[in-house]
mmCIF file of C-alpha atoms and ligand atoms in Angstrom:
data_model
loop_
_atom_site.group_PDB
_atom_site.id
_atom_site.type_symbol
_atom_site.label_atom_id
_atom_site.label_comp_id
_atom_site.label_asym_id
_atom_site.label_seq_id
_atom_site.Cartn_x
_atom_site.Cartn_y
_atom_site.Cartn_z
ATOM 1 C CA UNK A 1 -18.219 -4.791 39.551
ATOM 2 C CA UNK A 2 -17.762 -5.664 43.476
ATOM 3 C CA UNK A 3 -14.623 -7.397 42.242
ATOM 4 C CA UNK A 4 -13.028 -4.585 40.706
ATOM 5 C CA UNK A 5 -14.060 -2.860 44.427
ATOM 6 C CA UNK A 6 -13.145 -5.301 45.984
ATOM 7 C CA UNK A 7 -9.282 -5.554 44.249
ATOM 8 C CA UNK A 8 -9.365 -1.912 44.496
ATOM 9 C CA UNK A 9 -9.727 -1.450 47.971
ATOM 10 C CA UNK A 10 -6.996 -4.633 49.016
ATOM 11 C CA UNK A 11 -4.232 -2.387 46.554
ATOM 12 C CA UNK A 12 -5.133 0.861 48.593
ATOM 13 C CA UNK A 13 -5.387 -1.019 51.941
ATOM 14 C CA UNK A 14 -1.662 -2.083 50.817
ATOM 15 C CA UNK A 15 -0.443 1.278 50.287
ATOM 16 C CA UNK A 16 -2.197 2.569 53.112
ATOM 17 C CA UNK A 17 -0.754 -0.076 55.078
ATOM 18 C CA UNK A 18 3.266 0.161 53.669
ATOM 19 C CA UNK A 19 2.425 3.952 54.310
ATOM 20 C CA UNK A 20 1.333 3.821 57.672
ATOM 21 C CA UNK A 21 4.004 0.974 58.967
ATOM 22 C CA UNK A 22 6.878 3.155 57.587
ATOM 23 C CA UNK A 23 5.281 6.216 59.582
ATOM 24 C CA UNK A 24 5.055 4.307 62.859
ATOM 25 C CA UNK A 25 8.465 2.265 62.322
ATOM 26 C CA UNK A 26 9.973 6.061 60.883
ATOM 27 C CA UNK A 27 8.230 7.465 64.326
ATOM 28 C CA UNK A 28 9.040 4.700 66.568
ATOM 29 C CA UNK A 29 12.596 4.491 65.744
ATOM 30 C CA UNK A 30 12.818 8.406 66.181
ATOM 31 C CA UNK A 31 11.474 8.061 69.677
ATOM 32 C CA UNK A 32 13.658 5.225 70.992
ATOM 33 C CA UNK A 33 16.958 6.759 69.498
ATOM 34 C CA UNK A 34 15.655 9.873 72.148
ATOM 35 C CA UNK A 35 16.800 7.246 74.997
ATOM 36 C CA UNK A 36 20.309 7.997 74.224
ATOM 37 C CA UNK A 37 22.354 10.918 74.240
ATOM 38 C CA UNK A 38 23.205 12.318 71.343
ATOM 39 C CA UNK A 39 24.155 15.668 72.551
ATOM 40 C CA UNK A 40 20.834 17.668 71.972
ATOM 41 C CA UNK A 41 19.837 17.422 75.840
ATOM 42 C CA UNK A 42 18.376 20.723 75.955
ATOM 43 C CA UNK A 43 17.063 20.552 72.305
ATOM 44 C CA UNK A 44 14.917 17.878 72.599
ATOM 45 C CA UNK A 45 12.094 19.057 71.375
ATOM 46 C CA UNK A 46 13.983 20.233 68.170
ATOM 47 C CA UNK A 47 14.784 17.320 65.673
ATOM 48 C CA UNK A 48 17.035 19.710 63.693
ATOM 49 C CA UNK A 49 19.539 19.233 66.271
ATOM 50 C CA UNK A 50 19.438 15.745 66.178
ATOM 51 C CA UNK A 51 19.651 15.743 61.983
ATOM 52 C CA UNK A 52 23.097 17.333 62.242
ATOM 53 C CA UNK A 53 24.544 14.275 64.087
ATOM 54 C CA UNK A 54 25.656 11.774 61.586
ATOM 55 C CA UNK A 55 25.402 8.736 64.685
ATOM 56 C CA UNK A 56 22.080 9.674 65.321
ATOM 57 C CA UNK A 57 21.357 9.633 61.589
ATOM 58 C CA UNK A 58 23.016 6.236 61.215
ATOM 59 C CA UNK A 59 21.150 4.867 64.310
ATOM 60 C CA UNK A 60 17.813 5.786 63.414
ATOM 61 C CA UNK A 61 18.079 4.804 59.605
ATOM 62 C CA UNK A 62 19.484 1.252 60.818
ATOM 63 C CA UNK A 63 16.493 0.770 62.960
ATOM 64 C CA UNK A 64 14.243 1.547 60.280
ATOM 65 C CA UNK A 65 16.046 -0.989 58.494
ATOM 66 C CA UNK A 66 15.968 -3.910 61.201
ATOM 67 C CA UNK A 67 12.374 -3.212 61.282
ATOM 68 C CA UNK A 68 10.938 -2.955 58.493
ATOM 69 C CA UNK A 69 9.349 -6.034 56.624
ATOM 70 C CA UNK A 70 9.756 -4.955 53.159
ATOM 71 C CA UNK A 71 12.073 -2.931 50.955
ATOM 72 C CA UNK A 72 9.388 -0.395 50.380
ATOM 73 C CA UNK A 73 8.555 0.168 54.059
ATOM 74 C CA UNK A 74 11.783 1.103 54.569
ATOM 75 C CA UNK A 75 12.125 3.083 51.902
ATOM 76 C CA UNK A 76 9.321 4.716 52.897
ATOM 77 C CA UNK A 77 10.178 5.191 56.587
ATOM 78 C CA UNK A 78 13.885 6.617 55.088
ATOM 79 C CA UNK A 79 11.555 9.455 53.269
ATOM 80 C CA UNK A 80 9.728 9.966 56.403
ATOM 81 C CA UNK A 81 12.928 10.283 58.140
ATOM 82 C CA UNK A 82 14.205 12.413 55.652
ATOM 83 C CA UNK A 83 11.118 15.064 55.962
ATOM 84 C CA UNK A 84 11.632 14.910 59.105
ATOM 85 C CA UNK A 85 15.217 16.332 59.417
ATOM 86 C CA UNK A 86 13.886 18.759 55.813
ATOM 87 C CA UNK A 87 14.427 22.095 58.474
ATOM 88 C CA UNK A 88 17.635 21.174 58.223
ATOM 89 C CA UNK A 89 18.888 19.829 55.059
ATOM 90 C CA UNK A 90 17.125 18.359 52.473
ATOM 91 C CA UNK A 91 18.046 14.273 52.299
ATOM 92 C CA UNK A 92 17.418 12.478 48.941
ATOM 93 C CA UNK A 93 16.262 9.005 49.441
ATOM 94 C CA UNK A 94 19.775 7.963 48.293
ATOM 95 C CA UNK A 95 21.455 10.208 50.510
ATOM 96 C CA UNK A 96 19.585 8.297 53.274
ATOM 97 C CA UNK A 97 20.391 5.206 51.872
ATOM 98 C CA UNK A 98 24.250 5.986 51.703
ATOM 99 C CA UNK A 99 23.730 7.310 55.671
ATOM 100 C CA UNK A 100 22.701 3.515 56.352
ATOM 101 C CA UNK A 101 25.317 1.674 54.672
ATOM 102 C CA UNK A 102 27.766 3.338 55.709
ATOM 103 C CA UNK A 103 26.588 3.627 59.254
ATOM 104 C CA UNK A 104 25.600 -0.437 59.106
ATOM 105 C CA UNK A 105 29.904 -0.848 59.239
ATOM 106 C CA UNK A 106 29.955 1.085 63.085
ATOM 107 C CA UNK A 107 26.899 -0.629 64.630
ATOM 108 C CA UNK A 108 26.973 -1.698 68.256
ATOM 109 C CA UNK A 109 24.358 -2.623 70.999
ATOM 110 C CA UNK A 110 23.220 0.315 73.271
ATOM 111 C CA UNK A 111 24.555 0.450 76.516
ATOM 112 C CA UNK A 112 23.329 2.047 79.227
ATOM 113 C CA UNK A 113 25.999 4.225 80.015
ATOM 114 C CA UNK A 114 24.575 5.893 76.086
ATOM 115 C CA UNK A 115 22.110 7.101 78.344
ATOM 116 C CA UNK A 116 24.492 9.715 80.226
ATOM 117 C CA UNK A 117 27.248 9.895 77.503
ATOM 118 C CA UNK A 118 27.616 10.833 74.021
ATOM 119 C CA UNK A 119 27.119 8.329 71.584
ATOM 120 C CA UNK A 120 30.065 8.539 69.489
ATOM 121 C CA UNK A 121 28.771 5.977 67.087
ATOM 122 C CA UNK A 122 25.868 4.741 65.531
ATOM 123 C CA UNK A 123 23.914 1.940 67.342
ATOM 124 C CA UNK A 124 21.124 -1.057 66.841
ATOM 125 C CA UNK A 125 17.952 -0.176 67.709
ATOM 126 C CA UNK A 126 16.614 -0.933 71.332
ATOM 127 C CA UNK A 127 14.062 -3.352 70.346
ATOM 128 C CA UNK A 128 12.277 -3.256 73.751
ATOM 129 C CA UNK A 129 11.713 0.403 73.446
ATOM 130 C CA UNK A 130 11.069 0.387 69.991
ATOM 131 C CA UNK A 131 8.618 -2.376 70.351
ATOM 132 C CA UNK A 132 6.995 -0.346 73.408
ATOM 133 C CA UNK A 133 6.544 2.333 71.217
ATOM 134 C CA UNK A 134 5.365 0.617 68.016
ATOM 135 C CA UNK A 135 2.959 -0.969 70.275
ATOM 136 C CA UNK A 136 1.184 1.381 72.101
ATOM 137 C CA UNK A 137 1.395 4.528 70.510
ATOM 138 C CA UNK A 138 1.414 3.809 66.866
ATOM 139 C CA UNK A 139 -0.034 0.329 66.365
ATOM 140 C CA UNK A 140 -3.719 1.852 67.217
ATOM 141 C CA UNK A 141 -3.311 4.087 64.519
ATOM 142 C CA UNK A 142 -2.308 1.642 62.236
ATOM 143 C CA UNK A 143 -5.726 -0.396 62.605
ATOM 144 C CA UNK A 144 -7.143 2.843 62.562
ATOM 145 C CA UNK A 145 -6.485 3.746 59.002
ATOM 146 C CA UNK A 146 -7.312 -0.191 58.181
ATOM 147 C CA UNK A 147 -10.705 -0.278 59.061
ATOM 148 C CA UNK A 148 -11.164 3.270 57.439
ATOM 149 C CA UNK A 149 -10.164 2.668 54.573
ATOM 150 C CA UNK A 150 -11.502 -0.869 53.708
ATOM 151 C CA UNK A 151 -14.190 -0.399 56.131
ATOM 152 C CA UNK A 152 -14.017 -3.805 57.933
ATOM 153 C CA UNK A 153 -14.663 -2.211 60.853
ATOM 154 C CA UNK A 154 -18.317 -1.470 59.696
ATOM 155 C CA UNK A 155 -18.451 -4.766 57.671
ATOM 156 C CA UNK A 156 -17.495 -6.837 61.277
ATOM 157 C CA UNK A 157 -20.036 -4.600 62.583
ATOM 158 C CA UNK A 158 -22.923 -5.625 60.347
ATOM 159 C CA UNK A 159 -21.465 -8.876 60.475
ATOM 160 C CA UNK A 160 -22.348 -8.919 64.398
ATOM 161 C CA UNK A 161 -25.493 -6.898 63.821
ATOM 162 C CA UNK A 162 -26.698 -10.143 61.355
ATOM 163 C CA UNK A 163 -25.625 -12.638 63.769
ATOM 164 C CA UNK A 164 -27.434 -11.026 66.809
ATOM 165 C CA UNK A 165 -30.682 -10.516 64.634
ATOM 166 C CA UNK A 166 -30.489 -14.173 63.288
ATOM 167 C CA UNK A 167 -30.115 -15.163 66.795
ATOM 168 C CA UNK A 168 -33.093 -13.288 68.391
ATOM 169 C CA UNK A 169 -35.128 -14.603 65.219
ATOM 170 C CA UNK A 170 -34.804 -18.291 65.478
ATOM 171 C CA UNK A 171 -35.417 -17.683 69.503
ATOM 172 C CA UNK A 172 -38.520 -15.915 68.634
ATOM 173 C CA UNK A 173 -39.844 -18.568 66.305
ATOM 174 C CA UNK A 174 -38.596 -21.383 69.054
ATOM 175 C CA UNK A 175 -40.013 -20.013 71.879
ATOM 176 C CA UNK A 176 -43.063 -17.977 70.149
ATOM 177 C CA UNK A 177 -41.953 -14.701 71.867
ATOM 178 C CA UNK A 178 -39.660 -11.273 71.049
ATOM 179 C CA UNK A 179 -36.895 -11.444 74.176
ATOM 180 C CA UNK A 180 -35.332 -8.033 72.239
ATOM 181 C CA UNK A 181 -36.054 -5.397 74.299
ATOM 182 C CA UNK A 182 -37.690 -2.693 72.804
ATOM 183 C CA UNK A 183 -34.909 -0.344 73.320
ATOM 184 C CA UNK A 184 -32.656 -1.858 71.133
ATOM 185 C CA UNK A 185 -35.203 -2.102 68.077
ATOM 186 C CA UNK A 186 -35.529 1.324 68.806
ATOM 187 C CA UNK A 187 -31.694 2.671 68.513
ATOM 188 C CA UNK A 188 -30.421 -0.250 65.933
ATOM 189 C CA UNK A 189 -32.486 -2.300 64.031
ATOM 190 C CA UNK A 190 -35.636 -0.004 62.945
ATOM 191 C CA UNK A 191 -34.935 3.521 63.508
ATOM 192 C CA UNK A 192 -36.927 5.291 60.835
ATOM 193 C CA UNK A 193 -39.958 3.646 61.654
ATOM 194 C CA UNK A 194 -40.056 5.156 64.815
ATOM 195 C CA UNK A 195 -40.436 8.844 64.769
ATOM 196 C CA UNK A 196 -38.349 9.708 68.279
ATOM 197 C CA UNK A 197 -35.278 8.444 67.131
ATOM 198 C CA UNK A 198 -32.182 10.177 68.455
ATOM 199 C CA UNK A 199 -30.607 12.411 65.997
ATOM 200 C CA UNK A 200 -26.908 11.008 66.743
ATOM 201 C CA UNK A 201 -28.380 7.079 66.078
ATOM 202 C CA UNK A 202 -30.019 8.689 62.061
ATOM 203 C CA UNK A 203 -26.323 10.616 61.739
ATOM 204 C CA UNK A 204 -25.067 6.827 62.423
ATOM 205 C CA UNK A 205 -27.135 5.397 59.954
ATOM 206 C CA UNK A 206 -26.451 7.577 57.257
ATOM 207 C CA UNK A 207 -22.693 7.094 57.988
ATOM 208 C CA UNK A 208 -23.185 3.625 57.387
ATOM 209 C CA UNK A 209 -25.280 3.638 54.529
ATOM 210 C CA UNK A 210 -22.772 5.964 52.621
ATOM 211 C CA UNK A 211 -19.487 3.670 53.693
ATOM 212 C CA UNK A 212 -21.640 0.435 52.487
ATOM 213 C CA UNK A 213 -22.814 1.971 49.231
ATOM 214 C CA UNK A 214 -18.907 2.058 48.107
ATOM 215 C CA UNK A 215 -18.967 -1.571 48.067
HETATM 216 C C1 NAG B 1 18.452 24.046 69.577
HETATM 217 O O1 NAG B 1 18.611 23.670 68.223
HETATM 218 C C2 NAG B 1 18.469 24.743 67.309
HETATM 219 C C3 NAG B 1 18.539 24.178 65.898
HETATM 220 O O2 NAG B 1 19.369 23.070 65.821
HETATM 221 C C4 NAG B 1 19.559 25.773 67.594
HETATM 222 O O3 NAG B 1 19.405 26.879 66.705
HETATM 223 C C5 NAG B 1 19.421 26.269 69.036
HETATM 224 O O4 NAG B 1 20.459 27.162 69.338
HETATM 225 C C6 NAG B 1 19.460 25.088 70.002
HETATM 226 N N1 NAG B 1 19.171 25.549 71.371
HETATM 227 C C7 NAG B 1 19.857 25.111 72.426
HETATM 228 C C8 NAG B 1 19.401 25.622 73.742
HETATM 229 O O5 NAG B 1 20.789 24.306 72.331
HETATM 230 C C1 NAG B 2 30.244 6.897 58.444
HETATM 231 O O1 NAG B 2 29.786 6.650 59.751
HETATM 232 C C2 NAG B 2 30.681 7.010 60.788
HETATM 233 C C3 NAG B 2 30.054 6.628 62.107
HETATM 234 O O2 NAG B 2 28.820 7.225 62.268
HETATM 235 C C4 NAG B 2 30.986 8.505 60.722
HETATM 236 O O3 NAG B 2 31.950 8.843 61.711
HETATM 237 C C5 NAG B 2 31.495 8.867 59.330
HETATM 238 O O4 NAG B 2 31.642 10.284 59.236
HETATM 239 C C6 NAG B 2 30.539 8.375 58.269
HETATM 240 N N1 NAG B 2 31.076 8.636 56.931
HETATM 241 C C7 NAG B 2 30.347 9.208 55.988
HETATM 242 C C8 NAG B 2 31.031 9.395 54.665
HETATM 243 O O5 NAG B 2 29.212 9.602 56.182
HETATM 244 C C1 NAG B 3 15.780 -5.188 48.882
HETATM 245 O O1 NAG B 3 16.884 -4.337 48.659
HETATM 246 C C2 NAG B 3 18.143 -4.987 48.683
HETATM 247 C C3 NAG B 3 19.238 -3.922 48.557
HETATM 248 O O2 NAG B 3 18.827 -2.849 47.774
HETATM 249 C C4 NAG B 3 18.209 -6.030 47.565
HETATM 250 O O3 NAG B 3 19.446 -6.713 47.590
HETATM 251 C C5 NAG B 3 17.064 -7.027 47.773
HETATM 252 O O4 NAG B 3 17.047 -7.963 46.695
HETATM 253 C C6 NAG B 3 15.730 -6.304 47.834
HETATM 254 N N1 NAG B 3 14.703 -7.247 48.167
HETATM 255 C C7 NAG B 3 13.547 -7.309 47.517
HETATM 256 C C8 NAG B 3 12.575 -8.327 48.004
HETATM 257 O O5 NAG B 3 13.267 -6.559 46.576
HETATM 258 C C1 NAG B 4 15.990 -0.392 76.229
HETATM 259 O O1 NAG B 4 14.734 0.198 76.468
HETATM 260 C C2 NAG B 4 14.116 -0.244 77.663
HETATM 261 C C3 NAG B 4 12.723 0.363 77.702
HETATM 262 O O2 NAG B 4 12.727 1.741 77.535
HETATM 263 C C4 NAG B 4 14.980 0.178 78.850
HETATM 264 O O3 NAG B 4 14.383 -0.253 80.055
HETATM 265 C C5 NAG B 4 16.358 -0.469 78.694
HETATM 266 O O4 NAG B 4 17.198 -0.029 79.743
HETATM 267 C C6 NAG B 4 16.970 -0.089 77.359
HETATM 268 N N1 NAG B 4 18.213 -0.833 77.174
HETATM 269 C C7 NAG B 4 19.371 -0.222 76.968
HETATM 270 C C8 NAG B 4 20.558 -1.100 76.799
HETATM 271 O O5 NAG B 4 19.465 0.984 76.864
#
């Protein structure tokens, strides 16, 4: 029984995971490609106007490519892409495909100077940017959705709650007193027993109770 859970939650933490890279390489590529100028200046804010440029197009579905690990991640990230630009037209995934190969025979390096003028071809991801981007605005998300949906986050937590306890028990029986102040018995280790618990620590426990009852 805790196998099948346990095999279970690895296969959804795997789609979760192939679904959440290709959003944040999909989103990351999108927002370094903004670097360069790809004549929607005043239009930033509106993708549409980017999805009409077939060297934008090209650009953004090569990055996707040079990032991501697997076939279906970029697969993935090209359907992400492709809902992206849907205001405009609607891309199959083999229309997005075709978009890459053809655009993977123009590639070049960005150049500065893409920064002022238009970008009459497609071009290689900047990995710096994209990196920056990957990084800190879409990695944290990533281990977000990890830990919720295979809950490691509250097994590491019990995990440290177990060590802690084991610890202050052995020092208890070696040196014949409690050094646990009473505060913390209080808010994390016996909260129903005492009657003035806080409210927030009981909505705590029944969070985790109800996430560890899945496994
Ligand atoms: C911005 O883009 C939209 C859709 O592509 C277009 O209708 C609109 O005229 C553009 N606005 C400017 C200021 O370029
Ligand atoms: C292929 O890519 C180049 C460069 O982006 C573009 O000029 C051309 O129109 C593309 N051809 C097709 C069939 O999409
Ligand atoms: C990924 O896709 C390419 C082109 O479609 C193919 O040649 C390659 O064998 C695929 N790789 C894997 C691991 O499926
Ligand atoms: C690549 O991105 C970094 C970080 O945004 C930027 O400093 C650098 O100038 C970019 N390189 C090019 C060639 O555009």
């Amino acid at each position: 029984m805790i196998r099948t859970r346990v095999l279970f939650c690895l296969l959804i933490s795997f789609v979760a995971t192939v679904q959440s890279s290709a959003i944040i390489v999909s989103s990351s590529c999108i927002s370094q490609a903004s670097l360069y100028q790809y004549g929607c200046i005043n239009n930033k804010t509106s993708i549409g106007c980017y999805c009409k440029n077939i060297n934008w197009l090209g650009s953004v579905t090569a990055c996707a490519y040079e990032n991501s690990k697997s076939n279906k991640t970029f697969d993935s990230a090209l359907k992400k892409i492709a809902a992206q630009c849907s205001s405009h037209r609607s891309y199959t995934l083999d229309d997005m495909k075709k978009i890459y190969l053809n655009a993977s025979m123009y590639l070049r390096a960005p150049a500065k100077t893409d920064m002022k003028v238009l970008v009459n071809q497609p071009l290689t991801a900047n990995e710096t940017a994209f990196h920056y981007y990957y990084q800190n605005n879409y990695g944290n998300h990533l281990a977000l959705i990890r830990s919720q949906w295979c809950a490691w986050g509250l097994v590491f937590f019990w995990a440290v709650v177990l060590t802690i306890a084991t610890i202050l028990n052995v020092m208890k029986k070696v040196f014949g007193k409690s050094i646990m102040p009473n505060s913390v018995k209080k808010s994390l280790i016996y909260p129903s027993v005492y009657k003035d618990y806080h409210e927030r620590t009981f909505y705590l426990w029944k969070y985790l109770l109800q996430s560890l009852s899945f496994w």
